[in-house]
Every structure is written in structure tokens, then in C-alpha cells.
mmCIF file of C-alpha atoms and ligand atoms in Angstrom:
data_model
loop_
_atom_site.group_PDB
_atom_site.id
_atom_site.type_symbol
_atom_site.label_atom_id
_atom_site.label_comp_id
_atom_site.label_asym_id
_atom_site.label_seq_id
_atom_site.Cartn_x
_atom_site.Cartn_y
_atom_site.Cartn_z
ATOM 1 C CA UNK H 112 185.884 84.189 73.267
ATOM 2 C CA UNK H 113 184.270 82.667 70.122
ATOM 3 C CA UNK H 114 186.142 81.219 67.244
ATOM 4 C CA UNK H 115 185.403 80.410 63.557
ATOM 5 C CA UNK H 116 184.089 77.012 62.308
ATOM 6 C CA UNK H 117 187.309 76.131 60.576
ATOM 7 C CA UNK H 118 189.264 76.739 63.786
ATOM 8 C CA UNK H 119 186.823 74.786 65.815
ATOM 9 C CA UNK H 120 187.206 71.844 63.322
ATOM 10 C CA UNK H 121 190.919 71.939 63.738
ATOM 11 C CA UNK H 122 190.485 71.525 67.418
ATOM 12 C CA UNK H 123 187.905 68.711 66.642
ATOM 13 C CA UNK H 124 190.570 66.953 64.503
ATOM 14 C CA UNK H 125 193.144 67.094 67.260
ATOM 15 C CA UNK H 126 190.588 65.123 69.507
ATOM 16 C CA UNK H 127 189.667 62.844 66.634
ATOM 17 C CA UNK H 128 186.147 64.117 66.460
ATOM 18 C CA UNK H 129 185.353 63.378 62.776
ATOM 19 C CA UNK H 130 184.646 66.353 60.446
ATOM 20 C CA UNK H 131 184.707 66.514 56.535
ATOM 21 C CA UNK H 132 187.976 67.330 54.854
ATOM 22 C CA UNK H 133 188.519 70.890 53.938
ATOM 23 C CA UNK H 134 190.664 73.943 54.097
ATOM 24 C CA UNK H 135 190.420 77.707 54.350
ATOM 25 C CA UNK H 136 190.378 80.003 51.337
ATOM 26 C CA UNK H 137 190.708 83.829 51.148
ATOM 27 C CA UNK H 138 190.265 83.862 47.305
ATOM 28 C CA UNK H 139 188.760 81.703 44.533
ATOM 29 C CA UNK H 140 192.235 80.372 43.423
ATOM 30 C CA UNK H 141 192.842 78.840 46.762
ATOM 31 C CA UNK H 142 189.196 77.524 46.911
ATOM 32 C CA UNK H 143 189.844 75.782 43.496
ATOM 33 C CA UNK H 144 192.992 74.182 44.849
ATOM 34 C CA UNK H 145 191.317 72.914 47.958
ATOM 35 C CA UNK H 146 188.412 71.565 46.028
ATOM 36 C CA UNK H 147 190.576 69.684 43.593
ATOM 37 C CA UNK H 148 192.453 68.233 46.470
ATOM 38 C CA UNK H 149 189.200 66.994 47.897
ATOM 39 C CA UNK H 150 188.762 65.377 44.527
ATOM 40 C CA UNK H 151 184.976 64.702 44.474
ATOM 41 C CA UNK H 152 181.772 66.620 44.327
ATOM 42 C CA UNK H 153 179.711 68.099 45.777
ATOM 43 C CA UNK H 154 182.026 70.487 47.544
ATOM 44 C CA UNK H 155 180.550 72.900 50.075
ATOM 45 C CA UNK H 156 181.724 76.682 50.284
ATOM 46 C CA UNK H 157 180.975 78.092 53.686
ATOM 47 C CA UNK H 158 181.273 81.751 54.878
ATOM 48 C CA UNK H 159 183.402 82.080 57.970
ATOM 49 C CA UNK H 160 181.889 84.637 60.396
ATOM 50 C CA UNK H 161 181.147 84.206 64.113
ATOM 51 C CA UNK H 162 177.380 84.026 63.662
ATOM 52 C CA UNK H 163 175.115 80.998 63.022
ATOM 53 C CA UNK H 164 172.249 80.840 60.512
ATOM 54 C CA UNK H 165 174.637 81.197 57.531
ATOM 55 C CA UNK H 166 172.773 78.550 55.525
ATOM 56 C CA UNK H 167 169.445 80.390 55.520
ATOM 57 C CA UNK H 168 171.348 83.727 54.756
ATOM 58 C CA UNK H 169 173.015 82.311 51.621
ATOM 59 C CA UNK H 170 176.473 81.804 53.230
ATOM 60 C CA UNK H 171 176.628 78.045 52.605
ATOM 61 C CA UNK H 172 176.610 76.878 49.011
ATOM 62 C CA UNK H 173 176.981 73.510 47.309
ATOM 63 C CA UNK H 174 179.147 73.330 44.215
ATOM 64 C CA UNK H 175 179.245 70.497 41.614
ATOM 65 C CA UNK H 176 182.333 71.637 39.736
ATOM 66 C CA UNK H 177 185.554 73.553 40.261
ATOM 67 C CA UNK H 178 184.154 76.501 38.330
ATOM 68 C CA UNK H 179 181.094 76.502 40.704
ATOM 69 C CA UNK H 180 183.498 76.401 43.685
ATOM 70 C CA UNK H 181 185.200 79.534 42.288
ATOM 71 C CA UNK H 182 181.836 81.202 41.449
ATOM 72 C CA UNK H 183 180.430 80.726 45.071
ATOM 73 C CA UNK H 184 183.695 81.722 46.588
ATOM 74 C CA UNK H 185 183.631 84.983 44.697
ATOM 75 C CA UNK H 186 180.021 85.535 45.592
ATOM 76 C CA UNK H 187 180.402 84.815 49.319
ATOM 77 C CA UNK H 188 183.735 86.596 50.009
ATOM 78 C CA UNK H 189 182.884 90.294 50.416
ATOM 79 C CA UNK H 190 179.200 89.745 50.875
ATOM 80 C CA UNK H 191 177.383 91.330 53.731
ATOM 81 C CA UNK H 192 175.877 88.232 55.426
ATOM 82 C CA UNK H 193 172.762 88.871 57.343
ATOM 83 C CA UNK H 194 171.563 86.179 59.647
ATOM 84 C CA UNK H 195 169.332 85.978 62.733
ATOM 85 C CA UNK H 196 172.509 86.218 64.773
ATOM 86 C CA UNK H 197 174.351 89.070 63.047
ATOM 87 C CA UNK H 198 171.448 91.557 63.497
ATOM 88 C CA UNK H 199 170.131 93.528 60.611
ATOM 89 C CA UNK H 200 173.506 95.294 59.867
ATOM 90 C CA UNK H 201 175.066 91.937 58.795
ATOM 91 C CA UNK H 202 178.677 90.964 58.679
ATOM 92 C CA UNK H 203 181.146 91.202 55.817
ATOM 93 C CA UNK H 204 182.578 87.847 54.884
ATOM 94 C CA UNK H 205 186.465 87.652 54.472
ATOM 95 C CA UNK H 206 187.080 83.953 54.157
ATOM 96 C CA UNK H 207 185.443 80.698 53.282
ATOM 97 C CA UNK H 208 185.800 77.148 54.443
ATOM 98 C CA UNK H 209 185.835 74.806 51.353
ATOM 99 C CA UNK H 210 184.956 71.276 52.438
ATOM 100 C CA UNK H 211 183.864 67.811 51.099
ATOM 101 C CA UNK H 212 180.114 67.587 50.618
ATOM 102 C CA UNK H 213 178.622 64.772 52.631
ATOM 103 C CA UNK H 214 175.742 62.346 51.790
ATOM 104 C CA UNK H 215 173.411 63.278 54.682
ATOM 105 C CA UNK H 216 170.963 60.634 55.992
ATOM 106 C CA UNK H 217 169.970 62.563 59.124
ATOM 107 C CA UNK H 218 170.848 65.869 60.738
ATOM 108 C CA UNK H 219 171.095 65.814 64.525
ATOM 109 C CA UNK H 220 171.772 68.535 67.176
ATOM 110 C CA UNK H 221 174.413 68.120 69.918
ATOM 111 C CA UNK H 222 175.764 70.642 72.303
ATOM 112 C CA UNK H 223 177.659 70.845 75.587
ATOM 113 C CA UNK H 224 177.461 73.690 78.094
ATOM 114 C CA UNK H 225 178.131 74.254 81.760
ATOM 115 C CA UNK H 226 174.858 74.019 83.820
ATOM 116 C CA UNK H 227 175.329 76.414 86.639
ATOM 117 C CA UNK H 228 172.338 75.325 88.586
ATOM 118 C CA UNK H 229 173.483 71.660 89.016
ATOM 119 C CA UNK H 230 177.239 72.402 88.587
ATOM 120 C CA UNK H 231 177.299 69.741 85.761
ATOM 121 C CA UNK H 232 178.210 69.679 82.157
ATOM 122 C CA UNK H 233 174.932 69.457 80.321
ATOM 123 C CA UNK H 234 174.551 67.600 77.046
ATOM 124 C CA UNK H 235 171.730 68.936 74.944
ATOM 125 C CA UNK H 236 170.757 66.678 71.906
ATOM 126 C CA UNK H 237 167.942 66.452 69.477
ATOM 127 C CA UNK H 238 167.120 64.173 66.536
ATOM 128 C CA UNK H 239 165.438 67.103 64.803
ATOM 129 C CA UNK H 240 168.740 68.938 64.204
ATOM 130 C CA UNK H 241 169.634 71.223 61.315
ATOM 131 C CA UNK H 242 168.771 74.800 60.401
ATOM 132 C CA UNK H 243 165.417 74.941 62.180
ATOM 133 C CA UNK H 244 166.571 73.870 65.708
ATOM 134 C CA UNK H 245 165.303 77.148 67.214
ATOM 135 C CA UNK H 246 161.824 76.366 65.874
ATOM 136 C CA UNK H 247 162.070 72.830 67.296
ATOM 137 C CA UNK H 248 162.939 74.215 70.767
ATOM 138 C CA UNK H 249 160.082 76.726 70.634
ATOM 139 C CA UNK H 250 157.267 74.439 69.385
ATOM 140 C CA UNK H 251 158.346 70.868 70.311
ATOM 141 C CA UNK H 252 160.635 71.033 73.367
ATOM 142 C CA UNK H 253 160.104 67.390 74.019
ATOM 143 C CA UNK H 254 162.292 66.654 71.041
ATOM 144 C CA UNK H 255 165.202 68.180 72.986
ATOM 145 C CA UNK H 256 166.897 65.805 75.404
ATOM 146 C CA UNK H 257 169.208 66.765 78.302
ATOM 147 C CA UNK H 258 171.758 64.549 80.109
ATOM 148 C CA UNK H 259 173.851 65.890 82.941
ATOM 149 C CA UNK H 260 177.456 64.825 83.521
ATOM 150 C CA UNK H 261 178.999 65.307 86.955
ATOM 151 C CA UNK H 262 182.596 66.764 86.225
ATOM 152 C CA UNK H 263 184.027 64.944 89.267
ATOM 153 C CA UNK H 264 183.333 61.462 87.826
ATOM 154 C CA UNK H 265 183.415 62.562 84.176
ATOM 155 C CA UNK H 266 181.689 61.010 81.173
ATOM 156 C CA UNK H 267 180.663 57.390 81.591
ATOM 157 C CA UNK H 268 179.304 54.837 79.089
ATOM 158 C CA UNK H 269 175.810 55.148 80.490
ATOM 159 C CA UNK H 270 175.694 58.876 79.644
ATOM 160 C CA UNK H 271 176.490 57.901 76.005
ATOM 161 C CA UNK H 272 173.896 55.306 75.945
ATOM 162 C CA UNK H 273 171.321 57.755 77.299
ATOM 163 C CA UNK H 274 172.074 60.302 74.602
ATOM 164 C CA UNK H 275 172.195 57.538 71.927
ATOM 165 C CA UNK H 276 168.732 56.164 72.868
ATOM 166 C CA UNK H 277 167.332 59.737 73.280
ATOM 167 C CA UNK H 278 168.491 60.363 69.721
ATOM 168 C CA UNK H 279 166.956 57.128 68.474
ATOM 169 C CA UNK H 280 170.356 56.301 66.778
ATOM 170 C CA UNK H 281 170.508 53.228 64.624
ATOM 171 C CA UNK H 282 172.467 50.511 66.498
ATOM 172 C CA UNK H 283 175.210 50.568 63.738
ATOM 173 C CA UNK H 284 176.270 54.001 64.759
ATOM 174 C CA UNK H 285 175.920 53.916 68.617
ATOM 175 C CA UNK H 286 179.550 52.885 69.192
ATOM 176 C CA UNK H 287 180.967 55.606 66.807
ATOM 177 C CA UNK H 288 178.662 58.175 68.429
ATOM 178 C CA UNK H 289 179.634 57.275 71.937
ATOM 179 C CA UNK H 290 183.202 57.442 71.103
ATOM 180 C CA UNK H 291 182.695 60.860 69.506
ATOM 181 C CA UNK H 292 180.677 62.161 72.468
ATOM 182 C CA UNK H 293 183.402 61.020 75.006
ATOM 183 C CA UNK H 294 186.129 62.772 72.883
ATOM 184 C CA UNK H 295 184.009 65.888 72.742
ATOM 185 C CA UNK H 296 183.462 65.932 76.505
ATOM 186 C CA UNK H 297 187.306 65.740 77.047
ATOM 187 C CA UNK H 298 187.811 68.455 74.440
ATOM 188 C CA UNK H 299 185.257 70.608 76.326
ATOM 189 C CA UNK H 300 186.876 70.128 79.729
ATOM 190 C CA UNK H 301 190.495 70.470 78.609
ATOM 191 C CA UNK H 302 189.858 73.717 76.816
ATOM 192 C CA UNK H 303 187.718 75.349 79.430
ATOM 193 C CA UNK H 304 184.919 75.814 76.962
ATOM 194 C CA UNK H 305 181.688 77.648 77.799
ATOM 195 C CA UNK H 306 180.000 75.999 74.841
ATOM 196 C CA UNK H 307 180.517 73.458 72.107
ATOM 197 C CA UNK H 308 177.748 73.130 69.588
ATOM 198 C CA UNK H 309 177.443 70.881 66.494
ATOM 199 C CA UNK H 310 174.412 71.564 64.380
ATOM 200 C CA UNK H 311 174.135 69.497 62.329
ATOM 201 C CA UNK H 312 175.809 66.382 63.537
ATOM 202 C CA UNK H 313 175.063 64.111 60.674
ATOM 203 C CA UNK H 314 174.646 60.392 60.081
ATOM 204 C CA UNK H 315 175.822 59.753 56.598
ATOM 205 C CA UNK H 316 174.256 57.317 54.123
ATOM 206 C CA UNK H 317 177.417 55.180 54.798
ATOM 207 C CA UNK H 318 176.499 55.220 58.579
ATOM 208 C CA UNK H 319 179.300 57.426 59.656
ATOM 209 C CA UNK H 320 178.965 60.219 62.287
ATOM 210 C CA UNK H 321 180.281 63.580 61.258
ATOM 211 C CA UNK H 322 180.394 67.128 62.666
ATOM 212 C CA UNK H 323 179.289 69.229 59.738
ATOM 213 C CA UNK H 324 179.080 72.508 61.699
ATOM 214 C CA UNK H 325 181.173 73.463 64.705
ATOM 215 C CA UNK H 326 180.757 76.295 67.122
ATOM 216 C CA UNK H 327 183.003 76.886 70.235
ATOM 217 C CA UNK H 328 183.028 79.464 72.914
ATOM 218 C CA UNK H 329 185.704 79.680 75.676
ATOM 219 C CA UNK H 330 185.531 80.949 79.094
ATOM 220 C CA UNK H 331 187.513 84.284 78.957
ATOM 221 C CA UNK H 332 188.625 83.876 82.587
ATOM 222 C CA UNK H 333 190.562 80.693 81.821
ATOM 223 C CA UNK H 334 192.115 81.849 78.571
ATOM 224 C CA UNK H 335 195.380 82.752 80.467
ATOM 225 C CA UNK H 336 196.141 79.021 80.627
ATOM 226 C CA UNK H 337 195.375 78.445 76.831
ATOM 227 C CA UNK H 338 197.867 80.817 75.060
ATOM 228 C CA UNK H 339 197.651 78.649 72.005
ATOM 229 C CA UNK H 340 193.793 79.373 71.727
ATOM 230 C CA UNK H 341 194.485 83.087 72.044
ATOM 231 C CA UNK H 342 195.872 82.913 68.380
ATOM 232 C CA UNK H 343 192.354 82.061 67.222
ATOM 233 C CA UNK H 344 190.985 85.363 68.390
ATOM 234 C CA UNK H 345 189.554 87.472 65.509
ATOM 235 C CA UNK H 346 189.289 91.058 66.417
ATOM 236 C CA UNK H 347 187.322 91.848 63.207
ATOM 237 C CA UNK H 348 184.461 89.786 64.676
ATOM 238 C CA UNK H 349 184.278 91.744 67.940
ATOM 239 C CA UNK H 350 182.641 95.037 68.568
ATOM 240 C CA UNK H 351 185.454 97.675 68.276
ATOM 241 C CA UNK H 352 184.491 99.469 71.450
ATOM 242 C CA UNK H 353 184.576 95.994 73.386
ATOM 243 C CA UNK H 354 188.139 95.486 72.046
ATOM 244 C CA UNK H 355 189.147 98.900 72.964
ATOM 245 C CA UNK H 356 187.817 98.475 76.460
ATOM 246 C CA UNK H 357 189.583 95.052 76.896
ATOM 247 C CA UNK H 358 192.887 96.845 76.346
ATOM 248 C CA UNK H 359 192.294 98.729 79.632
ATOM 249 C CA UNK H 360 190.785 95.637 81.605
ATOM 250 C CA UNK H 361 187.503 97.285 81.666
ATOM 251 C CA UNK H 362 184.366 95.071 81.927
ATOM 252 C CA UNK H 363 182.550 96.741 79.028
ATOM 253 C CA UNK H 364 179.823 95.402 76.639
ATOM 254 C CA UNK H 365 178.387 97.641 73.916
ATOM 255 C CA UNK H 366 174.501 97.511 73.773
ATOM 256 C CA UNK H 367 171.800 99.142 71.529
ATOM 257 C CA UNK H 368 170.352 101.853 73.713
ATOM 258 C CA UNK H 369 171.210 105.580 74.166
ATOM 259 C CA UNK H 370 172.098 105.978 77.831
ATOM 260 C CA UNK H 371 175.863 105.458 78.359
ATOM 261 C CA UNK H 372 176.684 104.431 82.089
ATOM 262 C CA UNK H 373 179.695 103.817 84.164
ATOM 263 C CA UNK H 374 179.314 101.862 87.448
ATOM 264 C CA UNK H 375 181.487 100.052 89.867
ATOM 265 C CA UNK H 376 180.506 96.522 90.624
ATOM 266 C CA UNK H 377 178.732 94.174 88.187
ATOM 267 C CA UNK H 378 175.729 93.915 90.493
ATOM 268 C CA UNK H 379 175.261 97.602 90.817
ATOM 269 C CA UNK H 380 175.790 97.866 86.990
ATOM 270 C CA UNK H 381 172.939 95.468 86.434
ATOM 271 C CA UNK H 382 170.688 97.297 88.824
ATOM 272 C CA UNK H 383 171.531 100.637 87.011
ATOM 273 C CA UNK H 384 170.613 99.129 83.699
ATOM 274 C CA UNK H 385 167.355 97.921 85.153
ATOM 275 C CA UNK H 386 166.683 101.522 86.593
ATOM 276 C CA UNK H 387 167.335 102.916 83.113
ATOM 277 C CA UNK H 388 164.970 100.570 81.481
ATOM 278 C CA UNK H 389 162.392 101.088 84.260
ATOM 279 C CA UNK H 390 162.528 104.853 83.525
ATOM 280 C CA UNK H 391 161.675 104.140 79.810
ATOM 281 C CA UNK H 392 165.221 104.447 78.245
ATOM 282 C CA UNK H 393 167.755 101.808 77.088
ATOM 283 C CA UNK H 394 171.254 101.320 78.194
ATOM 284 C CA UNK H 395 174.001 101.952 75.586
ATOM 285 C CA UNK H 396 176.391 99.684 77.425
ATOM 286 C CA UNK H 397 177.453 97.747 80.406
ATOM 287 C CA UNK H 398 180.468 99.022 82.146
ATOM 288 C CA UNK H 399 181.765 97.878 85.474
ATOM 289 C CA UNK H 400 185.030 99.786 86.186
ATOM 290 C CA UNK H 401 185.593 97.433 89.162
ATOM 291 C CA UNK H 402 186.053 97.843 92.875
ATOM 292 C CA UNK H 403 189.662 98.980 92.635
ATOM 293 C CA UNK H 404 189.520 101.222 89.665
ATOM 294 C CA UNK H 405 192.053 103.978 89.289
ATOM 295 C CA UNK H 406 191.428 107.486 88.026
ATOM 296 C CA UNK H 407 192.959 106.431 84.715
ATOM 297 C CA UNK H 408 190.514 103.403 84.258
ATOM 298 C CA UNK H 409 187.710 105.722 85.002
ATOM 299 C CA UNK H 410 189.102 108.246 82.425
ATOM 300 C CA UNK H 411 189.375 105.307 79.812
ATOM 301 C CA UNK H 412 185.949 104.082 80.518
ATOM 302 C CA UNK H 413 184.665 107.477 80.100
ATOM 303 C CA UNK H 414 186.328 108.059 76.890
ATOM 304 C CA UNK H 415 184.962 104.793 75.460
ATOM 305 C CA UNK H 416 181.421 105.814 76.285
ATOM 306 C CA UNK H 417 181.996 109.251 74.740
ATOM 307 C CA UNK H 418 183.263 107.669 71.453
ATOM 308 C CA UNK H 419 179.936 105.779 71.073
ATOM 309 C CA UNK H 420 177.805 107.839 68.693
ATOM 310 C CA UNK H 421 174.476 106.702 69.795
ATOM 311 C CA UNK H 422 175.046 107.824 73.426
ATOM 312 C CA UNK H 423 172.615 110.795 74.211
ATOM 313 C CA UNK H 424 173.305 110.960 77.961
ATOM 314 C CA UNK H 425 175.651 109.505 80.373
ATOM 315 C CA UNK H 426 174.983 108.236 83.939
ATOM 316 C CA UNK H 427 177.645 107.750 86.385
ATOM 317 C CA UNK H 428 176.713 105.869 89.496
ATOM 318 C CA UNK H 429 179.534 104.957 91.943
ATOM 319 C CA UNK H 430 179.467 103.544 95.333
ATOM 320 C CA UNK H 431 182.729 104.811 96.968
ATOM 321 C CA UNK H 432 184.370 101.816 98.683
ATOM 322 C CA UNK H 433 187.842 100.989 97.662
ATOM 323 C CA UNK H 434 187.311 103.195 94.605
ATOM 324 C CA UNK H 435 186.848 106.465 96.498
ATOM 325 C CA UNK H 436 184.494 109.187 95.283
ATOM 326 C CA UNK H 437 187.308 111.766 95.070
ATOM 327 C CA UNK H 438 189.338 109.447 92.696
ATOM 328 C CA UNK H 439 186.316 108.937 90.546
ATOM 329 C CA UNK H 440 185.621 112.630 90.353
ATOM 330 C CA UNK H 441 189.236 113.369 89.241
ATOM 331 C CA UNK H 442 188.991 110.707 86.537
ATOM 332 C CA UNK H 443 185.774 112.119 85.240
ATOM 333 C CA UNK H 444 187.104 115.719 85.286
ATOM 334 C CA UNK H 445 190.396 114.616 83.560
ATOM 335 C CA UNK H 446 188.466 112.670 80.787
ATOM 336 C CA UNK H 447 186.173 115.578 80.281
ATOM 337 C CA UNK H 448 189.030 117.956 79.911
ATOM 338 C CA UNK H 449 190.734 115.916 77.292
ATOM 339 C CA UNK H 450 187.616 114.920 75.338
ATOM 340 C CA UNK H 451 184.854 117.185 74.163
ATOM 341 C CA UNK H 452 181.692 116.185 75.915
ATOM 342 C CA UNK H 453 178.656 116.753 73.645
ATOM 343 C CA UNK H 454 176.095 115.001 75.858
ATOM 344 C CA UNK H 455 174.667 115.763 79.278
ATOM 345 C CA UNK H 456 176.204 113.987 82.283
ATOM 346 C CA UNK H 457 174.300 112.768 85.333
ATOM 347 C CA UNK H 458 176.372 111.739 88.351
ATOM 348 C CA UNK H 459 175.362 109.926 91.491
ATOM 349 C CA UNK H 460 177.786 109.004 94.083
ATOM 350 C CA UNK H 461 177.788 107.801 97.621
ATOM 351 C CA UNK H 462 180.235 106.431 100.007
ATOM 352 C CA UNK H 463 183.928 107.090 100.932
ATOM 353 C CA UNK H 464 185.135 110.732 100.397
ATOM 354 C CA UNK H 465 181.827 111.631 98.934
ATOM 355 C CA UNK H 466 181.978 115.235 100.047
ATOM 356 C CA UNK H 467 185.565 115.641 98.464
ATOM 357 C CA UNK H 468 184.206 114.115 95.310
ATOM 358 C CA UNK H 469 181.287 116.402 95.071
ATOM 359 C CA UNK H 470 183.450 119.372 95.605
ATOM 360 C CA UNK H 471 185.858 118.360 92.791
ATOM 361 C CA UNK H 472 182.950 118.013 90.433
ATOM 362 C CA UNK H 473 181.344 121.281 91.594
ATOM 363 C CA UNK H 474 184.551 123.266 91.169
ATOM 364 C CA UNK H 475 185.389 121.613 87.795
ATOM 365 C CA UNK H 476 183.140 124.009 85.873
ATOM 366 C CA UNK H 477 181.594 120.912 84.102
ATOM 367 C CA UNK H 478 178.013 121.185 83.148
ATOM 368 C CA UNK H 479 176.427 118.147 84.943
ATOM 369 C CA UNK H 480 173.529 117.016 86.872
ATOM 370 C CA UNK H 481 173.746 115.399 90.206
ATOM 371 C CA UNK H 482 171.097 113.028 91.695
ATOM 372 C CA UNK H 483 170.730 111.483 95.145
ATOM 373 C CA UNK H 484 168.900 108.128 94.644
ATOM 374 C CA UNK H 485 168.845 105.446 92.066
ATOM 375 C CA UNK H 486 165.179 106.082 91.037
ATOM 376 C CA UNK H 487 165.586 109.830 90.408
ATOM 377 C CA UNK H 488 168.913 109.275 88.640
ATOM 378 C CA UNK H 489 167.347 106.885 86.170
ATOM 379 C CA UNK H 490 164.470 109.255 85.632
ATOM 380 C CA UNK H 491 166.586 112.274 85.071
ATOM 381 C CA UNK H 492 168.922 110.567 82.574
ATOM 382 C CA UNK H 493 166.034 108.888 80.713
ATOM 383 C CA UNK H 494 164.280 112.229 80.351
ATOM 384 C CA UNK H 495 167.349 113.827 78.955
ATOM 385 C CA UNK H 496 168.053 110.954 76.518
ATOM 386 C CA UNK H 497 164.527 111.149 75.156
ATOM 387 C CA UNK H 498 164.660 114.931 74.612
HETATM 388 P P1 ADP S 70 174.804 77.526 59.695
HETATM 389 O O1 ADP S 70 174.394 76.745 60.966
HETATM 390 O O2 ADP S 70 175.568 78.758 59.952
HETATM 391 O O3 ADP S 70 173.571 77.633 58.765
HETATM 392 P P2 ADP S 70 175.963 74.967 58.744
HETATM 393 O O4 ADP S 70 177.336 74.596 58.810
HETATM 394 O O5 ADP S 70 175.127 74.256 59.816
HETATM 395 O O6 ADP S 70 175.800 76.497 58.848
HETATM 396 O O7 ADP S 70 175.347 74.680 57.311
HETATM 397 C C1 ADP S 70 173.982 74.801 56.980
HETATM 398 C C2 ADP S 70 173.530 73.536 56.348
HETATM 399 O O8 ADP S 70 174.280 73.313 55.186
HETATM 400 C C3 ADP S 70 173.595 72.213 57.136
HETATM 401 O O9 ADP S 70 172.435 72.055 58.035
HETATM 402 C C4 ADP S 70 173.791 71.212 56.073
HETATM 403 O O10 ADP S 70 172.416 70.799 55.659
HETATM 404 C C5 ADP S 70 174.447 71.939 54.928
HETATM 405 N N1 ADP S 70 175.925 71.579 54.993
HETATM 406 C C6 ADP S 70 176.994 72.183 55.695
HETATM 407 N N2 ADP S 70 178.007 71.603 55.501
HETATM 408 C C7 ADP S 70 177.911 70.522 54.597
HETATM 409 C C8 ADP S 70 178.671 69.509 54.113
HETATM 410 N N3 ADP S 70 179.989 69.568 54.271
HETATM 411 N N4 ADP S 70 178.068 68.715 53.177
HETATM 412 C C9 ADP S 70 176.756 68.688 52.954
HETATM 413 N N5 ADP S 70 175.950 69.582 53.569
HETATM 414 C C10 ADP S 70 176.439 70.498 54.356
HETATM 415 MG MG1 MG S 71 174.729 74.991 61.776
#
């Protein structure tokens, strides 16, 4: 689960990770009030959407007066902000963060992520932070430093020194930076984060260290023990079909292609998406209905795929284990009866009760194709989607 910058900054403040003063505004009147409370200029007006790259897209503006704060707020709220992370369709901005402008001496990059390969928390940092970090990573990767922290022993002073020296920090800020990194590490662990990113982390002309931007992502599997964080969820920022699927505990991710697919088991689902691509088409989603899916879950999954306008064909590939083929077939027939199917359906199933499952499908009167192996299943559905 991702959250907004202003929410991440609230968590930062709780952990005493320094950020500029500011507040959230839904209109220019509130923006003016926050700016006058800040009491000095420049003030920065920042679009709050879940994507980065807002600065380059015109979603971060400096204001030198209260009138300018209002003007920028009115221009940003309601705008369709397009950044490299929103995709070409962009995102409508509903709220802005109004915060104190900072005298920037240097912009750094700092992030924490879990590193699965080493089972460590990985600190990634660069002294070439700011809006062009992707370019830095692509052209001068040596400017990016990495420090692993073993979660069993936790963060130690030597980790902080390693990052500080790697960032060429002036000696006057090393102590403050080390304190901030240590707090950030605890914030990361205690909230079960899957990412914390600060770009830019700035050194001010007054030699202070401040998080100017804040991005946080949480491990969804651990959210059950962070009920307070769930209040930060913003459904407007999520794909509507993903939200619908999450209501039924379906493992669904909406994608860009035209071949809808429903599979049991994440590994098999990945293999099916590969097969679809190999046959020259693109998957419209990832959907793992799970090993123990009920007919109702299959029906709901099917309905979600059918409500996706870009789907031109549907592939169902189920290995009948705990989820038996006859249960699957019943779910498909039920969903098909209740929903008007406008696209061809290709079904492949194997495993427990496969004969019964095939009989149910054959006698349903549904217009569907059946296939025997993965390769031909992919080829049939790709051909249909392309026609
Ligand atoms: P994004 O990463 O989405 O572009 P940022 O929050 O990183 O958004 O803002 C983009 C740029 O705007 C920053 O790199 C920084 O130069 C400037 N900026 C952001 N917040 C402030 C602030 N409070 N004071 C001064 N400059 C800021
Ligand atoms: Mg940024």
C-alpha cells in the first residue's frame, strides 16, 4: 500500500525525521491560511498524488506571496498531472501540500528497501539526488552507493558512517544525518515498510538535513498489524478493478493487454502470462484465484475480468488440486449466466475431477474453446485477441 507525501511526512515527524513545516489544503482558502501560518516565503505548493516526477510535470510550484500560493493552488487542484510514473493518462489532483520553502545547498537521494537476495535492509544513497535520479542511475551508476544492514543486529554507527562518507557529507552534518538515518531505519522496521524513499533529502544552506520529499510503501501482508496505517489508504489512487478484486480477497492486478486470464497459483499465473506474451499477445491482468478458491471466488474473478473493457479474449487455466475442476466449471458457468459474455473464452484444465469439469462446461451451452496444453492454449487465445 502506497501513501501520499503529506501522510509519509506525518509518520516522519512521529519519528523525529526532520521535514519542512506545512499542511494539507483542499482549496486556496486553506492554502492561504497554512502559508500565513508558515509566515515566510518562498512557500511550496505540491500536488498530492501517489506518483513521483511531479516537479517535472508542473505539480510543484514555488510561491513568493500569499496571492501566488492561492494562484498555484487553484492551478494545481483539478489539473490532470502527467508524470513518467502516472502513464500518459495522468492523474487528477485533489489536494496539495503547502509547505515552507527551503534554502537548498545540496540535493541527495536516500532510500531503504528490503533486499531479498541478502535478507538485509538495503540503504541506497547518492549525492546526485533530485529530479534526475533515474538518469544518474542509468548513466553513472557508480554515483549510487549501497549499504546492507542485517536486521538481526540492526543499524549500527558504522553503517551511518559508511553512508555519510559515501555521500561526501560535510563534517558539520554527519551527526545529524546519522541520527536521521537511524530513526528512518526504525521507522522502516516498525511499520513493515517495503520502501521508504526521500528524494531529495537536502542539506540546507544553514547545514540542516531535511526530507523534502517522502515516499512510503507498506508490505500489504503485514497491514493487519497496522490498523492505524490503513486509514491512510486512498482508494482514488488505486485501480478501480484492483480495489474491487481486493474486496473478494482475489490476487488481481490490472495490466495493459487484451487477454484476460484466470489461473490458480501465482507461479502458474506467471507462466500463463509468459505463454500469452510468447504467442504474441499481452495479458490484460494477473489473477491468481488461489489454491482453495470457491465457486463464488471464481465467479467474482470472472466478473472482474468481464468488466474490463479492453479484454478481447479470456483464458482460464486451472490445475485442479484443492480447487477441483468441477468447482471451477460451476463458477465459470454461474458467472457466465449472470453476466453477458461478449468475448470468446478459452479454457484449459487438468487435475482433480477434470472429466466432471469438462462435462459441466460441455453441457452448459456456453460458446467456448477448450485446449489441452499451455502452448496451444496461448496460441489460440492470442489469435482470437488479435482478430
Ligand atoms: P517529485 O519527486 O514528485 O518531483 P519533490 O517533492 O521531489 O517532487 O519536488 C521536486 C523538487 O521541488 C525537489 O527536487 C526540490 O528541488 C523542489 N522542492 C520540493 N519541496 C521543496 C521545498 N519545501 N522547498 C524548496 N524546494 C522544494
Ligand atoms: Mg522527489
